[in-house]
mmCIF file of N, CA and C and ligand atoms in Angstrom:
data_model
loop_
_atom_site.group_PDB
_atom_site.id
_atom_site.type_symbol
_atom_site.label_atom_id
_atom_site.label_comp_id
_atom_site.label_asym_id
_atom_site.label_seq_id
_atom_site.Cartn_x
_atom_site.Cartn_y
_atom_site.Cartn_z
ATOM 1 N N UNK A 11 -180.486 45.784 70.676
ATOM 2 C CA UNK A 11 -179.757 45.514 69.638
ATOM 3 C C UNK A 11 -178.495 46.383 69.532
ATOM 4 N N UNK A 12 -177.371 45.704 69.214
ATOM 5 C CA UNK A 12 -176.165 46.437 68.980
ATOM 6 C C UNK A 12 -175.834 47.158 67.691
ATOM 7 N N UNK A 13 -175.369 48.276 67.646
ATOM 8 C CA UNK A 13 -175.341 49.076 66.516
ATOM 9 C C UNK A 13 -174.020 49.267 66.090
ATOM 10 N N UNK A 14 -173.731 49.110 64.818
ATOM 11 C CA UNK A 14 -172.324 49.481 64.194
ATOM 12 C C UNK A 14 -172.139 50.869 64.088
ATOM 13 N N UNK A 15 -171.098 51.333 64.273
ATOM 14 C CA UNK A 15 -170.457 52.801 64.091
ATOM 15 C C UNK A 15 -170.886 53.177 62.642
ATOM 16 N N UNK A 16 -171.561 54.390 62.474
ATOM 17 C CA UNK A 16 -171.776 54.804 60.884
ATOM 18 C C UNK A 16 -172.952 53.723 60.298
ATOM 19 N N UNK A 17 -173.688 53.244 61.301
ATOM 20 C CA UNK A 17 -174.954 52.260 60.726
ATOM 21 C C UNK A 17 -175.837 52.982 59.700
ATOM 22 N N UNK A 18 -176.279 54.224 60.048
ATOM 23 C CA UNK A 18 -177.080 55.025 59.265
ATOM 24 C C UNK A 18 -176.486 55.468 57.901
ATOM 25 N N UNK A 19 -175.116 55.850 58.222
ATOM 26 C CA UNK A 19 -174.439 56.137 56.788
ATOM 27 C C UNK A 19 -174.332 55.041 55.837
ATOM 28 N N UNK A 20 -174.072 53.892 56.234
ATOM 29 C CA UNK A 20 -174.005 52.636 55.526
ATOM 30 C C UNK A 20 -175.351 52.239 54.877
ATOM 31 N N UNK A 21 -176.440 52.509 55.806
ATOM 32 C CA UNK A 21 -177.810 52.231 55.204
ATOM 33 C C UNK A 21 -178.158 53.180 54.068
ATOM 34 N N UNK A 22 -177.742 54.593 54.227
ATOM 35 C CA UNK A 22 -177.762 55.495 53.335
ATOM 36 C C UNK A 22 -177.219 55.207 51.917
ATOM 37 N N UNK A 23 -175.805 54.859 52.096
ATOM 38 C CA UNK A 23 -174.950 54.508 50.948
ATOM 39 C C UNK A 23 -175.439 53.308 50.215
ATOM 40 N N UNK A 24 -175.904 52.363 50.932
ATOM 41 C CA UNK A 24 -176.582 51.252 50.374
ATOM 42 C C UNK A 24 -177.770 51.663 49.430
ATOM 43 N N UNK A 25 -178.640 52.428 50.077
ATOM 44 C CA UNK A 25 -179.709 53.149 49.429
ATOM 45 C C UNK A 25 -179.304 53.870 48.143
ATOM 46 N N UNK A 26 -178.382 54.602 48.447
ATOM 47 C CA UNK A 26 -177.880 55.362 47.135
ATOM 48 C C UNK A 26 -177.151 54.771 45.927
ATOM 49 N N UNK A 27 -176.549 53.684 46.346
ATOM 50 C CA UNK A 27 -175.995 52.807 45.477
ATOM 51 C C UNK A 27 -177.039 52.122 44.593
ATOM 52 N N UNK A 28 -177.960 51.717 45.275
ATOM 53 C CA UNK A 28 -179.254 50.962 44.433
ATOM 54 C C UNK A 28 -179.843 52.100 43.532
ATOM 55 N N UNK A 29 -180.198 53.292 43.804
ATOM 56 C CA UNK A 29 -180.705 53.975 42.674
ATOM 57 C C UNK A 29 -179.958 54.524 41.677
ATOM 58 N N UNK A 30 -178.478 54.889 42.195
ATOM 59 C CA UNK A 30 -177.421 54.941 41.234
ATOM 60 C C UNK A 30 -177.297 54.048 40.257
ATOM 61 N N UNK A 31 -177.464 52.717 40.456
ATOM 62 C CA UNK A 31 -177.214 51.646 39.597
ATOM 63 C C UNK A 31 -178.420 51.570 38.717
ATOM 64 N N UNK A 32 -179.623 51.608 39.368
ATOM 65 C CA UNK A 32 -180.865 51.633 38.790
ATOM 66 C C UNK A 32 -181.286 52.556 37.652
ATOM 67 N N UNK A 33 -180.517 53.780 37.933
ATOM 68 C CA UNK A 33 -180.882 55.137 37.117
ATOM 69 C C UNK A 33 -179.899 55.033 35.749
ATOM 70 N N UNK A 34 -178.722 54.385 35.811
ATOM 71 C CA UNK A 34 -177.638 54.597 35.257
ATOM 72 C C UNK A 34 -177.990 54.368 33.440
ATOM 73 N N UNK A 35 -178.842 53.519 33.143
ATOM 74 C CA UNK A 35 -178.922 53.337 31.686
ATOM 75 C C UNK A 35 -180.015 54.472 31.218
ATOM 76 N N UNK A 36 -180.638 55.144 32.117
ATOM 77 C CA UNK A 36 -181.696 56.183 31.965
ATOM 78 C C UNK A 36 -181.067 57.558 31.816
ATOM 79 N N UNK A 37 -180.406 57.787 32.965
ATOM 80 C CA UNK A 37 -179.699 59.002 33.026
ATOM 81 C C UNK A 37 -178.448 58.868 33.826
ATOM 82 N N UNK A 38 -177.277 59.114 32.954
ATOM 83 C CA UNK A 38 -175.984 58.732 33.594
ATOM 84 C C UNK A 38 -175.743 59.888 34.399
ATOM 85 N N UNK A 39 -176.087 61.149 34.226
ATOM 86 C CA UNK A 39 -175.528 62.387 34.936
ATOM 87 C C UNK A 39 -176.196 62.086 36.222
ATOM 88 N N UNK A 40 -177.571 61.683 36.364
ATOM 89 C CA UNK A 40 -177.983 61.451 37.724
ATOM 90 C C UNK A 40 -177.197 60.348 38.607
ATOM 91 N N UNK A 41 -177.021 59.313 37.879
ATOM 92 C CA UNK A 41 -176.097 58.156 38.306
ATOM 93 C C UNK A 41 -174.905 59.029 38.958
ATOM 94 N N UNK A 42 -174.204 59.646 38.232
ATOM 95 C CA UNK A 42 -173.001 60.454 38.676
ATOM 96 C C UNK A 42 -173.074 61.179 40.033
ATOM 97 N N UNK A 43 -174.391 61.643 40.105
ATOM 98 C CA UNK A 43 -174.750 62.606 41.108
ATOM 99 C C UNK A 43 -175.007 61.899 42.288
ATOM 100 N N UNK A 44 -175.686 60.607 42.287
ATOM 101 C CA UNK A 44 -175.680 59.799 43.391
ATOM 102 C C UNK A 44 -174.434 59.042 43.786
ATOM 103 N N UNK A 45 -173.588 58.665 42.726
ATOM 104 C CA UNK A 45 -172.164 58.153 43.102
ATOM 105 C C UNK A 45 -171.549 59.350 43.906
ATOM 106 N N UNK A 46 -171.614 60.503 43.516
ATOM 107 C CA UNK A 46 -170.916 61.380 44.290
ATOM 108 C C UNK A 46 -171.398 61.496 45.645
ATOM 109 N N UNK A 47 -172.756 61.356 45.925
ATOM 110 C CA UNK A 47 -172.942 61.460 47.145
ATOM 111 C C UNK A 47 -172.506 60.207 48.033
ATOM 112 N N UNK A 48 -172.460 59.031 47.357
ATOM 113 C CA UNK A 48 -171.937 57.965 48.033
ATOM 114 C C UNK A 48 -170.484 58.242 48.695
ATOM 115 N N UNK A 49 -169.818 58.823 47.673
ATOM 116 C CA UNK A 49 -168.262 59.098 47.888
ATOM 117 C C UNK A 49 -168.245 60.223 49.066
ATOM 118 N N UNK A 50 -169.180 61.077 49.034
ATOM 119 C CA UNK A 50 -169.362 62.139 50.071
ATOM 120 C C UNK A 50 -169.640 61.718 51.461
ATOM 121 N N UNK A 51 -170.511 60.983 51.366
ATOM 122 C CA UNK A 51 -171.271 60.301 52.743
ATOM 123 C C UNK A 51 -169.870 59.422 53.422
ATOM 124 N N UNK A 52 -169.322 58.818 52.694
ATOM 125 C CA UNK A 52 -168.068 58.061 53.036
ATOM 126 C C UNK A 52 -166.955 58.717 53.720
ATOM 127 N N UNK A 53 -166.745 59.911 52.942
ATOM 128 C CA UNK A 53 -165.621 60.711 53.366
ATOM 129 C C UNK A 53 -166.027 61.209 54.708
ATOM 130 N N UNK A 54 -167.246 61.948 54.487
ATOM 131 C CA UNK A 54 -167.790 62.921 55.665
ATOM 132 C C UNK A 54 -167.556 62.047 56.900
ATOM 133 N N UNK A 55 -168.111 60.628 56.945
ATOM 134 C CA UNK A 55 -168.235 59.686 58.055
ATOM 135 C C UNK A 55 -167.049 58.984 58.291
ATOM 136 N N UNK A 56 -165.987 59.103 57.510
ATOM 137 C CA UNK A 56 -164.683 58.165 57.473
ATOM 138 C C UNK A 56 -164.985 56.753 57.259
ATOM 139 N N UNK A 57 -165.672 56.346 56.336
ATOM 140 C CA UNK A 57 -166.237 54.974 56.339
ATOM 141 C C UNK A 57 -165.562 54.635 54.962
ATOM 142 N N UNK A 58 -165.278 53.222 54.905
ATOM 143 C CA UNK A 58 -164.892 52.584 53.680
ATOM 144 C C UNK A 58 -166.068 52.235 52.883
ATOM 145 N N UNK A 59 -165.922 52.319 51.706
ATOM 146 C CA UNK A 59 -166.919 51.772 50.565
ATOM 147 C C UNK A 59 -166.558 50.260 50.370
ATOM 148 N N UNK A 60 -167.617 49.659 50.301
ATOM 149 C CA UNK A 60 -167.158 48.123 50.338
ATOM 150 C C UNK A 60 -166.543 48.046 48.624
ATOM 151 N N UNK A 61 -165.311 47.234 48.665
ATOM 152 C CA UNK A 61 -164.592 46.982 47.393
ATOM 153 C C UNK A 61 -165.354 46.772 46.321
ATOM 154 N N UNK A 62 -166.472 45.809 46.479
ATOM 155 C CA UNK A 62 -167.203 45.551 45.335
ATOM 156 C C UNK A 62 -167.881 46.781 44.727
ATOM 157 N N UNK A 63 -168.406 47.500 45.568
ATOM 158 C CA UNK A 63 -169.225 48.727 45.085
ATOM 159 C C UNK A 63 -168.325 49.764 44.546
ATOM 160 N N UNK A 64 -167.065 49.956 45.208
ATOM 161 C CA UNK A 64 -166.023 51.013 44.806
ATOM 162 C C UNK A 64 -165.493 50.564 43.673
ATOM 163 N N UNK A 65 -165.389 49.317 43.024
ATOM 164 C CA UNK A 65 -164.865 48.873 41.640
ATOM 165 C C UNK A 65 -165.926 49.302 40.699
ATOM 166 N N UNK A 66 -167.142 49.604 40.856
ATOM 167 C CA UNK A 66 -168.137 49.945 40.056
ATOM 168 C C UNK A 66 -168.414 51.342 39.852
ATOM 169 N N UNK A 67 -167.735 52.146 40.695
ATOM 170 C CA UNK A 67 -167.822 53.680 40.491
ATOM 171 C C UNK A 67 -166.619 54.183 39.707
ATOM 172 N N UNK A 68 -167.129 54.989 38.754
ATOM 173 C CA UNK A 68 -166.033 55.802 37.811
ATOM 174 C C UNK A 68 -165.307 56.601 38.815
ATOM 175 N N UNK A 69 -163.911 56.622 38.585
ATOM 176 C CA UNK A 69 -163.013 57.320 39.491
ATOM 177 C C UNK A 69 -163.228 58.862 39.167
ATOM 178 N N UNK A 70 -163.515 59.181 38.041
ATOM 179 C CA UNK A 70 -163.713 60.637 37.651
ATOM 180 C C UNK A 70 -164.968 61.230 37.615
ATOM 181 N N UNK A 71 -166.015 60.747 37.420
ATOM 182 C CA UNK A 71 -167.438 61.376 37.295
ATOM 183 C C UNK A 71 -168.187 60.666 38.177
ATOM 184 N N UNK A 72 -167.548 59.487 38.777
ATOM 185 C CA UNK A 72 -168.629 58.807 39.910
ATOM 186 C C UNK A 72 -169.838 58.243 39.391
ATOM 187 N N UNK A 73 -169.907 57.892 38.322
ATOM 188 C CA UNK A 73 -171.062 57.215 37.523
ATOM 189 C C UNK A 73 -170.792 55.600 37.705
ATOM 190 N N UNK A 74 -171.919 55.116 37.616
ATOM 191 C CA UNK A 74 -171.807 53.605 38.098
ATOM 192 C C UNK A 74 -171.350 52.892 36.552
ATOM 193 N N UNK A 75 -170.456 51.907 36.813
ATOM 194 C CA UNK A 75 -170.059 51.316 35.588
ATOM 195 C C UNK A 75 -170.717 50.061 35.304
ATOM 196 N N UNK A 76 -171.407 50.200 34.149
ATOM 197 C CA UNK A 76 -172.327 48.792 33.972
ATOM 198 C C UNK A 76 -171.875 48.502 32.589
ATOM 199 N N UNK A 77 -171.459 47.102 32.190
ATOM 200 C CA UNK A 77 -170.961 46.965 30.996
ATOM 201 C C UNK A 77 -172.091 46.933 29.933
ATOM 202 N N UNK A 78 -171.634 47.594 28.706
ATOM 203 C CA UNK A 78 -172.576 47.687 27.446
ATOM 204 C C UNK A 78 -173.339 48.886 27.985
ATOM 205 N N UNK A 79 -173.628 49.306 28.961
ATOM 206 C CA UNK A 79 -174.633 50.457 29.323
ATOM 207 C C UNK A 79 -173.958 51.700 29.448
ATOM 208 N N UNK A 80 -173.097 51.862 30.666
ATOM 209 C CA UNK A 80 -172.439 53.105 30.792
ATOM 210 C C UNK A 80 -170.992 53.074 30.660
ATOM 211 N N UNK A 81 -170.319 51.817 30.381
ATOM 212 C CA UNK A 81 -169.195 51.501 30.233
ATOM 213 C C UNK A 81 -168.903 50.336 29.558
ATOM 214 N N UNK A 82 -167.660 50.194 28.983
ATOM 215 C CA UNK A 82 -167.434 48.907 28.273
ATOM 216 C C UNK A 82 -166.063 48.307 29.062
ATOM 217 N N UNK A 83 -166.200 47.038 29.001
ATOM 218 C CA UNK A 83 -164.954 46.268 29.830
ATOM 219 C C UNK A 83 -164.442 45.573 28.569
ATOM 220 N N UNK A 84 -162.814 45.614 29.017
ATOM 221 C CA UNK A 84 -161.995 44.732 27.962
ATOM 222 C C UNK A 84 -160.998 43.857 28.866
ATOM 223 N N UNK A 85 -160.747 42.920 28.410
ATOM 224 C CA UNK A 85 -159.662 42.113 29.156
ATOM 225 C C UNK A 85 -158.267 42.279 28.144
ATOM 226 N N UNK A 86 -157.442 42.591 28.803
ATOM 227 C CA UNK A 86 -156.264 42.837 28.093
ATOM 228 C C UNK A 86 -154.795 42.278 28.709
ATOM 229 N N UNK A 87 -153.816 41.979 27.868
ATOM 230 C CA UNK A 87 -152.779 41.431 28.406
ATOM 231 C C UNK A 87 -151.719 42.334 28.728
ATOM 232 N N UNK A 88 -151.191 42.192 29.779
ATOM 233 C CA UNK A 88 -150.040 43.259 30.183
ATOM 234 C C UNK A 88 -149.215 42.667 31.208
ATOM 235 N N UNK A 89 -147.731 42.561 30.607
ATOM 236 C CA UNK A 89 -146.645 41.972 31.258
ATOM 237 C C UNK A 89 -147.003 40.474 31.685
ATOM 238 N N UNK A 90 -147.342 39.851 30.660
ATOM 239 C CA UNK A 90 -147.808 38.303 30.939
ATOM 240 C C UNK A 90 -148.995 38.167 31.952
ATOM 241 N N UNK A 91 -149.441 39.199 32.424
ATOM 242 C CA UNK A 91 -150.555 38.872 33.378
ATOM 243 C C UNK A 91 -151.785 39.636 32.744
ATOM 244 N N UNK A 92 -152.974 39.353 32.924
ATOM 245 C CA UNK A 92 -154.302 39.992 32.376
ATOM 246 C C UNK A 92 -154.808 41.062 33.211
ATOM 247 N N UNK A 93 -155.228 42.128 32.548
ATOM 248 C CA UNK A 93 -155.842 43.185 33.205
ATOM 249 C C UNK A 93 -157.169 43.458 33.077
ATOM 250 N N UNK A 94 -158.152 44.054 33.628
ATOM 251 C CA UNK A 94 -159.633 44.454 33.089
ATOM 252 C C UNK A 94 -159.384 45.973 32.940
ATOM 253 N N UNK A 95 -159.847 46.363 31.875
ATOM 254 C CA UNK A 95 -159.876 47.782 31.552
ATOM 255 C C UNK A 95 -161.194 48.052 31.318
ATOM 256 N N UNK A 96 -161.798 49.096 32.160
ATOM 257 C CA UNK A 96 -163.241 49.772 32.143
ATOM 258 C C UNK A 96 -162.985 51.010 31.366
ATOM 259 N N UNK A 97 -163.660 51.202 30.526
ATOM 260 C CA UNK A 97 -163.782 52.646 29.993
ATOM 261 C C UNK A 97 -165.265 53.344 30.171
ATOM 262 N N UNK A 98 -165.300 54.324 30.910
ATOM 263 C CA UNK A 98 -166.454 55.115 31.311
ATOM 264 C C UNK A 98 -167.131 55.887 29.898
ATOM 265 N N UNK A 99 -168.406 55.409 29.665
ATOM 266 C CA UNK A 99 -168.837 56.170 28.501
ATOM 267 C C UNK A 99 -169.137 57.717 28.718
ATOM 268 N N UNK A 100 -169.214 58.052 29.924
ATOM 269 C CA UNK A 100 -169.651 59.522 30.309
ATOM 270 C C UNK A 100 -168.743 60.460 30.238
ATOM 271 N N UNK A 101 -167.492 60.056 30.762
ATOM 272 C CA UNK A 101 -166.326 60.967 30.795
ATOM 273 C C UNK A 101 -165.221 60.475 30.183
ATOM 274 N N UNK A 102 -165.165 59.050 29.739
ATOM 275 C CA UNK A 102 -164.063 58.754 29.001
ATOM 276 C C UNK A 102 -162.897 57.987 29.780
ATOM 277 N N UNK A 103 -163.029 58.253 31.022
ATOM 278 C CA UNK A 103 -161.897 57.762 31.790
ATOM 279 C C UNK A 103 -161.686 56.229 31.911
ATOM 280 N N UNK A 104 -160.558 55.861 32.087
ATOM 281 C CA UNK A 104 -160.288 54.303 31.987
ATOM 282 C C UNK A 104 -159.735 53.877 33.347
ATOM 283 N N UNK A 105 -160.291 52.755 33.812
ATOM 284 C CA UNK A 105 -159.994 52.340 34.968
ATOM 285 C C UNK A 105 -159.497 50.732 34.984
ATOM 286 N N UNK A 106 -158.259 50.493 35.447
ATOM 287 C CA UNK A 106 -157.774 49.322 35.250
ATOM 288 C C UNK A 106 -157.544 48.278 36.699
ATOM 289 N N UNK A 107 -158.162 47.349 36.486
ATOM 290 C CA UNK A 107 -158.039 46.413 37.438
ATOM 291 C C UNK A 107 -157.221 45.126 37.141
ATOM 292 N N UNK A 108 -156.537 44.840 38.071
ATOM 293 C CA UNK A 108 -155.614 43.552 37.934
ATOM 294 C C UNK A 108 -156.278 42.276 37.844
ATOM 295 N N UNK A 109 -155.771 41.343 37.428
ATOM 296 C CA UNK A 109 -156.553 39.888 37.543
ATOM 297 C C UNK A 109 -155.329 39.002 37.950
ATOM 298 N N UNK A 110 -155.565 38.089 38.874
ATOM 299 C CA UNK A 110 -154.558 37.277 39.457
ATOM 300 C C UNK A 110 -154.725 35.672 39.042
ATOM 301 N N UNK A 111 -153.875 35.088 38.392
ATOM 302 C CA UNK A 111 -154.046 33.754 37.878
ATOM 303 C C UNK A 111 -153.965 32.825 39.242
ATOM 304 N N UNK A 112 -153.205 32.959 40.050
ATOM 305 C CA UNK A 112 -153.023 32.105 41.186
ATOM 306 C C UNK A 112 -153.689 32.376 42.369
ATOM 307 N N UNK A 113 -153.689 33.588 42.670
ATOM 308 C CA UNK A 113 -154.570 34.137 43.718
ATOM 309 C C UNK A 113 -156.021 34.364 43.518
ATOM 310 N N UNK A 114 -157.025 34.302 44.376
ATOM 311 C CA UNK A 114 -158.122 34.854 44.008
ATOM 312 C C UNK A 114 -158.231 36.256 44.034
ATOM 313 N N UNK A 115 -159.136 36.694 43.113
ATOM 314 C CA UNK A 115 -159.153 38.009 42.803
ATOM 315 C C UNK A 115 -159.922 38.896 43.774
ATOM 316 N N UNK A 116 -159.706 39.018 44.844
ATOM 317 C CA UNK A 116 -160.495 39.470 45.911
ATOM 318 C C UNK A 116 -159.493 40.068 46.809
ATOM 319 N N UNK A 117 -159.843 41.363 47.211
ATOM 320 C CA UNK A 117 -159.199 42.062 48.269
ATOM 321 C C UNK A 117 -159.581 41.399 49.668
ATOM 322 N N UNK A 118 -158.605 41.797 50.598
ATOM 323 C CA UNK A 118 -158.626 41.243 51.976
ATOM 324 C C UNK A 118 -159.953 41.361 52.558
ATOM 325 N N UNK A 119 -160.482 42.290 52.467
ATOM 326 C CA UNK A 119 -161.699 42.855 53.187
ATOM 327 C C UNK A 119 -162.966 41.920 52.804
ATOM 328 N N UNK A 120 -162.854 41.094 51.643
ATOM 329 C CA UNK A 120 -163.995 40.219 51.097
ATOM 330 C C UNK A 120 -163.547 38.819 51.477
ATOM 331 N N UNK A 121 -162.469 38.735 52.091
ATOM 332 C CA UNK A 121 -162.300 37.262 52.565
ATOM 333 C C UNK A 121 -162.927 36.911 53.757
ATOM 334 N N UNK A 122 -163.022 35.505 53.857
ATOM 335 C CA UNK A 122 -164.060 35.354 55.275
ATOM 336 C C UNK A 122 -163.290 35.458 56.585
ATOM 337 N N UNK A 123 -161.848 35.601 56.529
ATOM 338 C CA UNK A 123 -161.070 35.920 57.654
ATOM 339 C C UNK A 123 -161.320 37.327 57.974
ATOM 340 N N UNK A 124 -161.742 38.070 57.161
ATOM 341 C CA UNK A 124 -161.761 39.554 57.378
ATOM 342 C C UNK A 124 -163.144 39.903 58.269
ATOM 343 N N UNK A 125 -164.002 38.974 58.215
ATOM 344 C CA UNK A 125 -165.218 39.065 59.093
ATOM 345 C C UNK A 125 -164.972 38.710 60.676
ATOM 346 N N UNK A 126 -165.119 39.837 61.239
ATOM 347 C CA UNK A 126 -164.965 39.815 62.726
ATOM 348 C C UNK A 126 -166.170 39.219 63.436
ATOM 349 N N UNK A 127 -167.129 39.930 63.086
ATOM 350 C CA UNK A 127 -168.323 39.618 63.899
ATOM 351 C C UNK A 127 -169.380 40.027 62.812
ATOM 352 N N UNK A 128 -170.463 39.304 62.844
ATOM 353 C CA UNK A 128 -171.650 39.669 62.218
ATOM 354 C C UNK A 128 -172.853 40.280 63.302
ATOM 355 N N UNK A 129 -173.146 41.424 62.919
ATOM 356 C CA UNK A 129 -174.129 42.070 63.598
ATOM 357 C C UNK A 129 -175.425 42.230 62.939
ATOM 358 N N UNK A 130 -176.540 41.725 63.319
ATOM 359 C CA UNK A 130 -177.797 41.751 62.554
ATOM 360 C C UNK A 130 -178.719 42.921 63.138
HETATM 361 ZN ZN1 LIG B 10 -166.676 58.547 34.208
#
């Protein structure tokens, strides 16, 4: 079986992400702790966090952002385009994500052409 570089770390990050998200409504501080671990594992092994996951982590306290639980989400108008504003309930940090009317709201990594090879 072919192995990807950082395979174990990706598995670990996936596991940490799941607990972090699971625990967030019960204990946001613990969620931040696991969020921090995800970021540290990625940094240490020079790996990229999947954008879908990265969007859900608070920039400041690394808590999982879940609407109406640990954060609130608002859609606002800015310069004729819409933005999504996340406010973290744990630390109060605001995170702004752009939306695109004509383009699909995905980063390059999530598009089909970004997949070079699937290794099972
Ligand atoms: Zn936060």
